[in-house]
mmCIF file of N, CA and C in Angstrom:
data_model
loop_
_atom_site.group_PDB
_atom_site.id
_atom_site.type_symbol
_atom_site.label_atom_id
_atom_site.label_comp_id
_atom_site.label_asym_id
_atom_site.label_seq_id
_atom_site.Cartn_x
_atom_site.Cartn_y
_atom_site.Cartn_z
ATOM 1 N N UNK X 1067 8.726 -1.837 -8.140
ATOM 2 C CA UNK X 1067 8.095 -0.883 -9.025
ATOM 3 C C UNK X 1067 8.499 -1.101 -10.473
ATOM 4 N N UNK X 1068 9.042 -2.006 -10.282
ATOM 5 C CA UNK X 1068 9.772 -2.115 -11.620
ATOM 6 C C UNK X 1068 8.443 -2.645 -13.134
ATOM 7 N N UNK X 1069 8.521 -1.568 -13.704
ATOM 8 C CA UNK X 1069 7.448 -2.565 -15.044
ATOM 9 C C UNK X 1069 6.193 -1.078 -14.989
ATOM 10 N N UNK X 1070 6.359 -0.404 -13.895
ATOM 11 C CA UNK X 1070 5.367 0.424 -13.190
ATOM 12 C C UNK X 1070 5.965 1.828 -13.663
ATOM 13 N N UNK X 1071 4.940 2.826 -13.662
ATOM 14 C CA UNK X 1071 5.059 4.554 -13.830
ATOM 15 C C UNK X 1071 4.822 4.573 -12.548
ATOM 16 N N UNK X 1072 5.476 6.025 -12.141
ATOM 17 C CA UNK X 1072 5.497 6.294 -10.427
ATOM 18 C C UNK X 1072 4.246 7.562 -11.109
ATOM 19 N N UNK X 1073 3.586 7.624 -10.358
ATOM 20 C CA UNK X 1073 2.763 8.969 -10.356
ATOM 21 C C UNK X 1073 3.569 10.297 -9.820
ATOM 22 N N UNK X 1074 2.899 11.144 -10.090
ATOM 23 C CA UNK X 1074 3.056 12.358 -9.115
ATOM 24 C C UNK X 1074 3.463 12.544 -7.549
ATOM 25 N N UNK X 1075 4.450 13.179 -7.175
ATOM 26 C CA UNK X 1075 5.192 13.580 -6.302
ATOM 27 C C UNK X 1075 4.785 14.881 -5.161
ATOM 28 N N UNK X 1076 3.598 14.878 -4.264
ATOM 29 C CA UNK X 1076 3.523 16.090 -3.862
ATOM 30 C C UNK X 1076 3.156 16.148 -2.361
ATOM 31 N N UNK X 1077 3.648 16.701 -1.802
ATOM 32 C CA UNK X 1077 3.105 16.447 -0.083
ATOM 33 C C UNK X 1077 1.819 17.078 0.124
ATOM 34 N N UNK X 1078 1.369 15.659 1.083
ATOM 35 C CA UNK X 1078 0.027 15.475 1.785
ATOM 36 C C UNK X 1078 0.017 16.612 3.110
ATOM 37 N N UNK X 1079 -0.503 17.176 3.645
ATOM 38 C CA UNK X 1079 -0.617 17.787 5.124
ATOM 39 C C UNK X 1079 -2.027 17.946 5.261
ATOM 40 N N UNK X 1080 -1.773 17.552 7.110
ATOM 41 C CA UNK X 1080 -3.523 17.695 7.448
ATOM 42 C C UNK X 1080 -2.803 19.169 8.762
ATOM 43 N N UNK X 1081 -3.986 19.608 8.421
ATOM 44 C CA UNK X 1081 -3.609 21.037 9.403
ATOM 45 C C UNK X 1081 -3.602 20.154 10.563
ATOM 46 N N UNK X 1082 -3.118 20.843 11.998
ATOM 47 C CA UNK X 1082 -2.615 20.515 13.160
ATOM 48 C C UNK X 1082 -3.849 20.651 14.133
ATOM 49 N N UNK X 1083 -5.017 21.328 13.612
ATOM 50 C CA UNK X 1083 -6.434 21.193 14.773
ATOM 51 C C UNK X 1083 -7.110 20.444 14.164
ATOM 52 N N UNK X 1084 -6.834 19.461 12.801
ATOM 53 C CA UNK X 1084 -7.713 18.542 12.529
ATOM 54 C C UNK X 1084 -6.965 17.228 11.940
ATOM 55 N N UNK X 1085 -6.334 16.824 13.015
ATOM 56 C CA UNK X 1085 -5.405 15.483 12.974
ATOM 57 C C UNK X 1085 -5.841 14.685 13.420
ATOM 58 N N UNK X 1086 -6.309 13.160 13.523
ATOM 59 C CA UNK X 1086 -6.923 12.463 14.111
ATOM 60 C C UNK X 1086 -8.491 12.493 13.363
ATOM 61 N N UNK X 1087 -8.211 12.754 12.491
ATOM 62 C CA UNK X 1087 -9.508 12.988 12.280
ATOM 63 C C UNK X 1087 -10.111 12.015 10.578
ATOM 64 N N UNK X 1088 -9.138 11.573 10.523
ATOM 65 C CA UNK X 1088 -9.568 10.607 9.219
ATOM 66 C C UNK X 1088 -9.167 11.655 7.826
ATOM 67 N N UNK X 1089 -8.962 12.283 7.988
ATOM 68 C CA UNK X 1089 -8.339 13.453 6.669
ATOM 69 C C UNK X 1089 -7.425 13.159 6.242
ATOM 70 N N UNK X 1090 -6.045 12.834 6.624
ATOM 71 C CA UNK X 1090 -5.107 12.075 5.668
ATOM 72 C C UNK X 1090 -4.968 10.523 5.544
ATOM 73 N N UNK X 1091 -6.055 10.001 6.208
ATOM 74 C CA UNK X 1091 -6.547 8.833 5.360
ATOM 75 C C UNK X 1091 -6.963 9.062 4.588
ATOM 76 N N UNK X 1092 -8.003 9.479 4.305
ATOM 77 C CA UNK X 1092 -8.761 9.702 3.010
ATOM 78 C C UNK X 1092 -7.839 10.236 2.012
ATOM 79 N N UNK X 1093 -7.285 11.017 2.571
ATOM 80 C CA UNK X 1093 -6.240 11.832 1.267
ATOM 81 C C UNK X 1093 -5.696 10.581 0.796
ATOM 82 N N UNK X 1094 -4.618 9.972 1.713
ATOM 83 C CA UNK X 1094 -3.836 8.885 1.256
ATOM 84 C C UNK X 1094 -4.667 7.937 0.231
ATOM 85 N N UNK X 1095 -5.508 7.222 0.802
ATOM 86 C CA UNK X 1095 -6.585 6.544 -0.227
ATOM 87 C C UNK X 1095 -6.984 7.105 -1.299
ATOM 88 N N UNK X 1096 -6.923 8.567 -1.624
ATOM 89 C CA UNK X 1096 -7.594 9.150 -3.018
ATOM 90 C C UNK X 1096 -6.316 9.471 -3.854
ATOM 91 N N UNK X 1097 -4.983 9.360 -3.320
ATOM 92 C CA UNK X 1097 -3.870 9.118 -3.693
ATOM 93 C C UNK X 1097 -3.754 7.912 -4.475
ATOM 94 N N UNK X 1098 -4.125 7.411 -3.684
ATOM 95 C CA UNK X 1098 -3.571 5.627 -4.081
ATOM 96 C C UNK X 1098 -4.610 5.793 -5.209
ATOM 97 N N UNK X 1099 -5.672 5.827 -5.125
ATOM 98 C CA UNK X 1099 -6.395 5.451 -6.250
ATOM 99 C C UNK X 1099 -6.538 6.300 -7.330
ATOM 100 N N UNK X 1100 -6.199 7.545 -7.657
ATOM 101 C CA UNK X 1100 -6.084 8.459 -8.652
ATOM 102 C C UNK X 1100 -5.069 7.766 -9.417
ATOM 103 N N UNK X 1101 -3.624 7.395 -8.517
ATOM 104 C CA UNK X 1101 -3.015 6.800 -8.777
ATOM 105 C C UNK X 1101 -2.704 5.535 -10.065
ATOM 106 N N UNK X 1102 -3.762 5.020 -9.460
ATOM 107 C CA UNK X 1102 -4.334 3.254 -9.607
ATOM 108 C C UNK X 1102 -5.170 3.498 -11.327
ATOM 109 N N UNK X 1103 -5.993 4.402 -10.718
ATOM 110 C CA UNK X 1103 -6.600 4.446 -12.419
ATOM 111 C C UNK X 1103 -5.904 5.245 -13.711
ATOM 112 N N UNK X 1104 -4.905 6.024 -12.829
ATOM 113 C CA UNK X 1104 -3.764 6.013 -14.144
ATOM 114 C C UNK X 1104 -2.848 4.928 -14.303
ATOM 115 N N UNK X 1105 -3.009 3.663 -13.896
ATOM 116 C CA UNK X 1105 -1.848 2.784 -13.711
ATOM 117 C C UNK X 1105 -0.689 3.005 -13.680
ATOM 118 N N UNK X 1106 -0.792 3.407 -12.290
ATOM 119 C CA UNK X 1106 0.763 4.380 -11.729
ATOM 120 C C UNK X 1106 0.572 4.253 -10.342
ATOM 121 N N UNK X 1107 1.808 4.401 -9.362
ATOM 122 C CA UNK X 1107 1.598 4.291 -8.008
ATOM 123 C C UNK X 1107 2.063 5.669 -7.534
ATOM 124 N N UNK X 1108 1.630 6.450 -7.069
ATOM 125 C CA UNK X 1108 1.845 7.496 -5.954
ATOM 126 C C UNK X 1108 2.942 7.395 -5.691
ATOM 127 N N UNK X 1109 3.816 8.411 -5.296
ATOM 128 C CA UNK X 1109 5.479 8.658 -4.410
ATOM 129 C C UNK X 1109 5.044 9.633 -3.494
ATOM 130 N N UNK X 1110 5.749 9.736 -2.189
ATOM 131 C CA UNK X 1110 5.434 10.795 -1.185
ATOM 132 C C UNK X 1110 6.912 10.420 -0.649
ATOM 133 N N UNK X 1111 7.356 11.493 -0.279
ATOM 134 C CA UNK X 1111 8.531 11.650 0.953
ATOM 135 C C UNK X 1111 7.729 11.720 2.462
ATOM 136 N N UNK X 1112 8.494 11.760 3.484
ATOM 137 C CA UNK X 1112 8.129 11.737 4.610
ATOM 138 C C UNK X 1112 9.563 12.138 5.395
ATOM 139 N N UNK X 1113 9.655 12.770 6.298
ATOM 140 C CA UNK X 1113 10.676 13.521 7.246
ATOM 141 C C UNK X 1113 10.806 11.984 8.438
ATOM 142 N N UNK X 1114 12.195 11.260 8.051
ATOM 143 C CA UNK X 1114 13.013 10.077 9.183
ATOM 144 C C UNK X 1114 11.938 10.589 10.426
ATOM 145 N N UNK X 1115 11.978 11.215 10.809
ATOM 146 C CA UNK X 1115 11.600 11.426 12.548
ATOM 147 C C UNK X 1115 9.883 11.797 12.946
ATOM 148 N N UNK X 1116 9.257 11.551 11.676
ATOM 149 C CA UNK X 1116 7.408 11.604 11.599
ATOM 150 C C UNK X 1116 7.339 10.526 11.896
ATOM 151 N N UNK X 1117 6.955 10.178 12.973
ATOM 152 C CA UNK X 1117 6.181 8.471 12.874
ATOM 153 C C UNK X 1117 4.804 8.292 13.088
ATOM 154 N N UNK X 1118 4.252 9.164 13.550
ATOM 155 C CA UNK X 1118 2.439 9.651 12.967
ATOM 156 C C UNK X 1118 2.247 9.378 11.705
ATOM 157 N N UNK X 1119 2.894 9.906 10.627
ATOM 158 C CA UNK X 1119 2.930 9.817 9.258
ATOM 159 C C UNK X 1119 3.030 8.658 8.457
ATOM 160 N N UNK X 1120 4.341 8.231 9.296
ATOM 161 C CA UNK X 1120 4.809 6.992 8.892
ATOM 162 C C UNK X 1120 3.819 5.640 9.307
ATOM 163 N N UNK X 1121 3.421 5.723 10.548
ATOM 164 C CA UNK X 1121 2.704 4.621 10.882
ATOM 165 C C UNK X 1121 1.612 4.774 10.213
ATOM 166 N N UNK X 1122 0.551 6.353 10.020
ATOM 167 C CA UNK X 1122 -0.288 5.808 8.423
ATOM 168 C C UNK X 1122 -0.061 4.969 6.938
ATOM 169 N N UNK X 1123 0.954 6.021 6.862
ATOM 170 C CA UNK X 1123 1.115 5.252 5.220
ATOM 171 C C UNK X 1123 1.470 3.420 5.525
ATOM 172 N N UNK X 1124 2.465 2.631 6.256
ATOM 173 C CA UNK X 1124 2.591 1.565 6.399
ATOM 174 C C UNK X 1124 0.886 0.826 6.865
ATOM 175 N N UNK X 1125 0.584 1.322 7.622
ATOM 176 C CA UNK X 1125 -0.796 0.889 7.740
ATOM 177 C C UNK X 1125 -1.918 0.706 6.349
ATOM 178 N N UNK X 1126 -1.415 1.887 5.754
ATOM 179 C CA UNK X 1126 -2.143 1.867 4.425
ATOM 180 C C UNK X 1126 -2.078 1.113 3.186
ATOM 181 N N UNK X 1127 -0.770 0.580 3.740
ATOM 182 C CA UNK X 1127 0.288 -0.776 2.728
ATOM 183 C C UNK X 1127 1.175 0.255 1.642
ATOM 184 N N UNK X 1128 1.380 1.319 2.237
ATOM 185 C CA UNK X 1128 2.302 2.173 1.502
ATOM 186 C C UNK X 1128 3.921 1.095 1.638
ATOM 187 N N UNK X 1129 4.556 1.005 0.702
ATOM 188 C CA UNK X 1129 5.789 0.590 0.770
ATOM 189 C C UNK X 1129 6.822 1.366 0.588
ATOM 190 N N UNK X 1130 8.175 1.453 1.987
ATOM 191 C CA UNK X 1130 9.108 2.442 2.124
ATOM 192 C C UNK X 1130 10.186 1.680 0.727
ATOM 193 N N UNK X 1131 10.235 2.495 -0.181
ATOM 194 C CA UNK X 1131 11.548 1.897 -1.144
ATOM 195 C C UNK X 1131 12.796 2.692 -0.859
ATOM 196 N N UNK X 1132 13.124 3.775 0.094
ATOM 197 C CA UNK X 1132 14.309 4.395 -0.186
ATOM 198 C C UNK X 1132 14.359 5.258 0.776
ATOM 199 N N UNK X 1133 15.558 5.907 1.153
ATOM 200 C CA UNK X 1133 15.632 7.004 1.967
ATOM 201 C C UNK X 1133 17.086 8.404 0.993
ATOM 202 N N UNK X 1134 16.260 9.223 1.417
ATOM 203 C CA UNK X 1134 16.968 10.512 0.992
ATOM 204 C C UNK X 1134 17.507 11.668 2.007
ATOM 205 N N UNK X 1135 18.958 11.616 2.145
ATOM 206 C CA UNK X 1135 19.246 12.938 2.591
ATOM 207 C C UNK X 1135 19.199 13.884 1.811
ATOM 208 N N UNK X 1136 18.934 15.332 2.080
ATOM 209 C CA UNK X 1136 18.867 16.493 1.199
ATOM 210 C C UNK X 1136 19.750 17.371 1.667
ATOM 211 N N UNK X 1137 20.501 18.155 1.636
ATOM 212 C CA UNK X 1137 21.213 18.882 2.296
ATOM 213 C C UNK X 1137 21.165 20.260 1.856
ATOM 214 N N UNK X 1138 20.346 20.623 3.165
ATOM 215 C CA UNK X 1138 19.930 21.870 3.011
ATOM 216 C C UNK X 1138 20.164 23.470 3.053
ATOM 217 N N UNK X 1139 21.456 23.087 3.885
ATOM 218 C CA UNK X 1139 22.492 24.146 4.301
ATOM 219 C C UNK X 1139 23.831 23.303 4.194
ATOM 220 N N UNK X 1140 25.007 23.990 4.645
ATOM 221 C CA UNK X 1140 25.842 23.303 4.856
ATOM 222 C C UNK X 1140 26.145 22.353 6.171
ATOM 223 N N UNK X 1141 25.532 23.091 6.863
ATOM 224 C CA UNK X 1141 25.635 21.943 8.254
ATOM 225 C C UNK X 1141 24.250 21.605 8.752
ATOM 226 N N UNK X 1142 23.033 21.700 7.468
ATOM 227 C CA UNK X 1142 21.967 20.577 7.377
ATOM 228 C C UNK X 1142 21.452 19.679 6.830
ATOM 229 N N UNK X 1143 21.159 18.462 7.154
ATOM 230 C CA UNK X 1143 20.680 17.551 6.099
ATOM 231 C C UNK X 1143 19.103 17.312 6.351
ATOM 232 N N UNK X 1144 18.183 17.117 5.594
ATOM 233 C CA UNK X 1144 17.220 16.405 5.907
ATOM 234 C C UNK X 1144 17.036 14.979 5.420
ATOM 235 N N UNK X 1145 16.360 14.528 6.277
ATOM 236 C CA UNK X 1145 16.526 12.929 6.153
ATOM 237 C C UNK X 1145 14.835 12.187 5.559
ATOM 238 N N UNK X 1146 15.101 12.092 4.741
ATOM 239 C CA UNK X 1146 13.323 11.591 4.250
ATOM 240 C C UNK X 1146 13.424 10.070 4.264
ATOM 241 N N UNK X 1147 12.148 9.454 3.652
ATOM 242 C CA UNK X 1147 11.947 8.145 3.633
ATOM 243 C C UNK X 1147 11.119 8.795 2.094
ATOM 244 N N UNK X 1148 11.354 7.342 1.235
ATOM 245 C CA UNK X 1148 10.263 7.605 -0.303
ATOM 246 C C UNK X 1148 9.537 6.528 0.083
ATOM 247 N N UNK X 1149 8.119 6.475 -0.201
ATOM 248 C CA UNK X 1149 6.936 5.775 -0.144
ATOM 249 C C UNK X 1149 6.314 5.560 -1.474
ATOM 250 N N UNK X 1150 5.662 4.395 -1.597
ATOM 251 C CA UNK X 1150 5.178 3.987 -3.157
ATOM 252 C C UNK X 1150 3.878 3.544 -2.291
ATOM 253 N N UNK X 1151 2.962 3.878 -3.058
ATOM 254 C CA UNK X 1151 1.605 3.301 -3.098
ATOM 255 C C UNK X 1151 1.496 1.779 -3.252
ATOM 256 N N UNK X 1152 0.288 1.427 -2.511
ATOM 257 C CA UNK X 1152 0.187 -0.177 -3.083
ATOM 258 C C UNK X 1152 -0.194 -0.693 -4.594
ATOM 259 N N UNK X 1153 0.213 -1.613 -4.694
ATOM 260 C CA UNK X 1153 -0.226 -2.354 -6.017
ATOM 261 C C UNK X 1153 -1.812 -2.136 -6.562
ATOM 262 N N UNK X 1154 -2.554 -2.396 -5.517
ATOM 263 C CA UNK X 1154 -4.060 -2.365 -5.231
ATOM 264 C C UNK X 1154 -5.083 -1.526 -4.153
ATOM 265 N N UNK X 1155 -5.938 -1.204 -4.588
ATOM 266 C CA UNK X 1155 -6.535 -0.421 -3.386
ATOM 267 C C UNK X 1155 -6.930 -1.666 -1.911
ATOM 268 N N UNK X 1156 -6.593 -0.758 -0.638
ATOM 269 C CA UNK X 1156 -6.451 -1.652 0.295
ATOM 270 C C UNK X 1156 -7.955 -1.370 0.756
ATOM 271 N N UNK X 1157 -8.399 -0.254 0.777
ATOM 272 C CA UNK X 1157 -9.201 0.378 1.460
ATOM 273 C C UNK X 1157 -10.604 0.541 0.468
#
């Protein structure tokens, strides 16, 4: 990412009776490319233990650059993954 502006930071969700359904593809893709024409790449977190999620965005050529614990209580952490948009629209 280096040379690059990260875009905007905000979580994606597709409600739970309409999953499978091509909706956070599309989101993801209008991400990437809102993105793209600000010449900037998208950031999204994602929760370690989503792999629904995860196997979209990698499919989408999202690239994992990092992982974040957050610690949310004292005897909780959450465990994310950071995602960068592709260079180019894939889709």
């Amino acid at each position: 990412m280096a040379g690059r502006a990260a875009g905007s930071h905000f979580p994606l969700f597709t409600a739970p009776a309409l999953r499978r359904a091509g909706i956070g593809r599309a989101l993801l893709r209008h991400a990437t490319k809102q993105a793209q024409s600000l010449g900037q790449r998208a950031v999204l977190d994602v929760g370690q233990a989503l792999t629904a999620p995860i196997a979209l965005y990698e499919s989408e050529g999202w690239e994992r650059v990092e992982s974040l614990a957050l610690r949310v209580h004292e005897s909780a952490v959450l465990a994310l993954w950071i995602y960068v948009s592709p260079e180019t629209a894939e889709a």
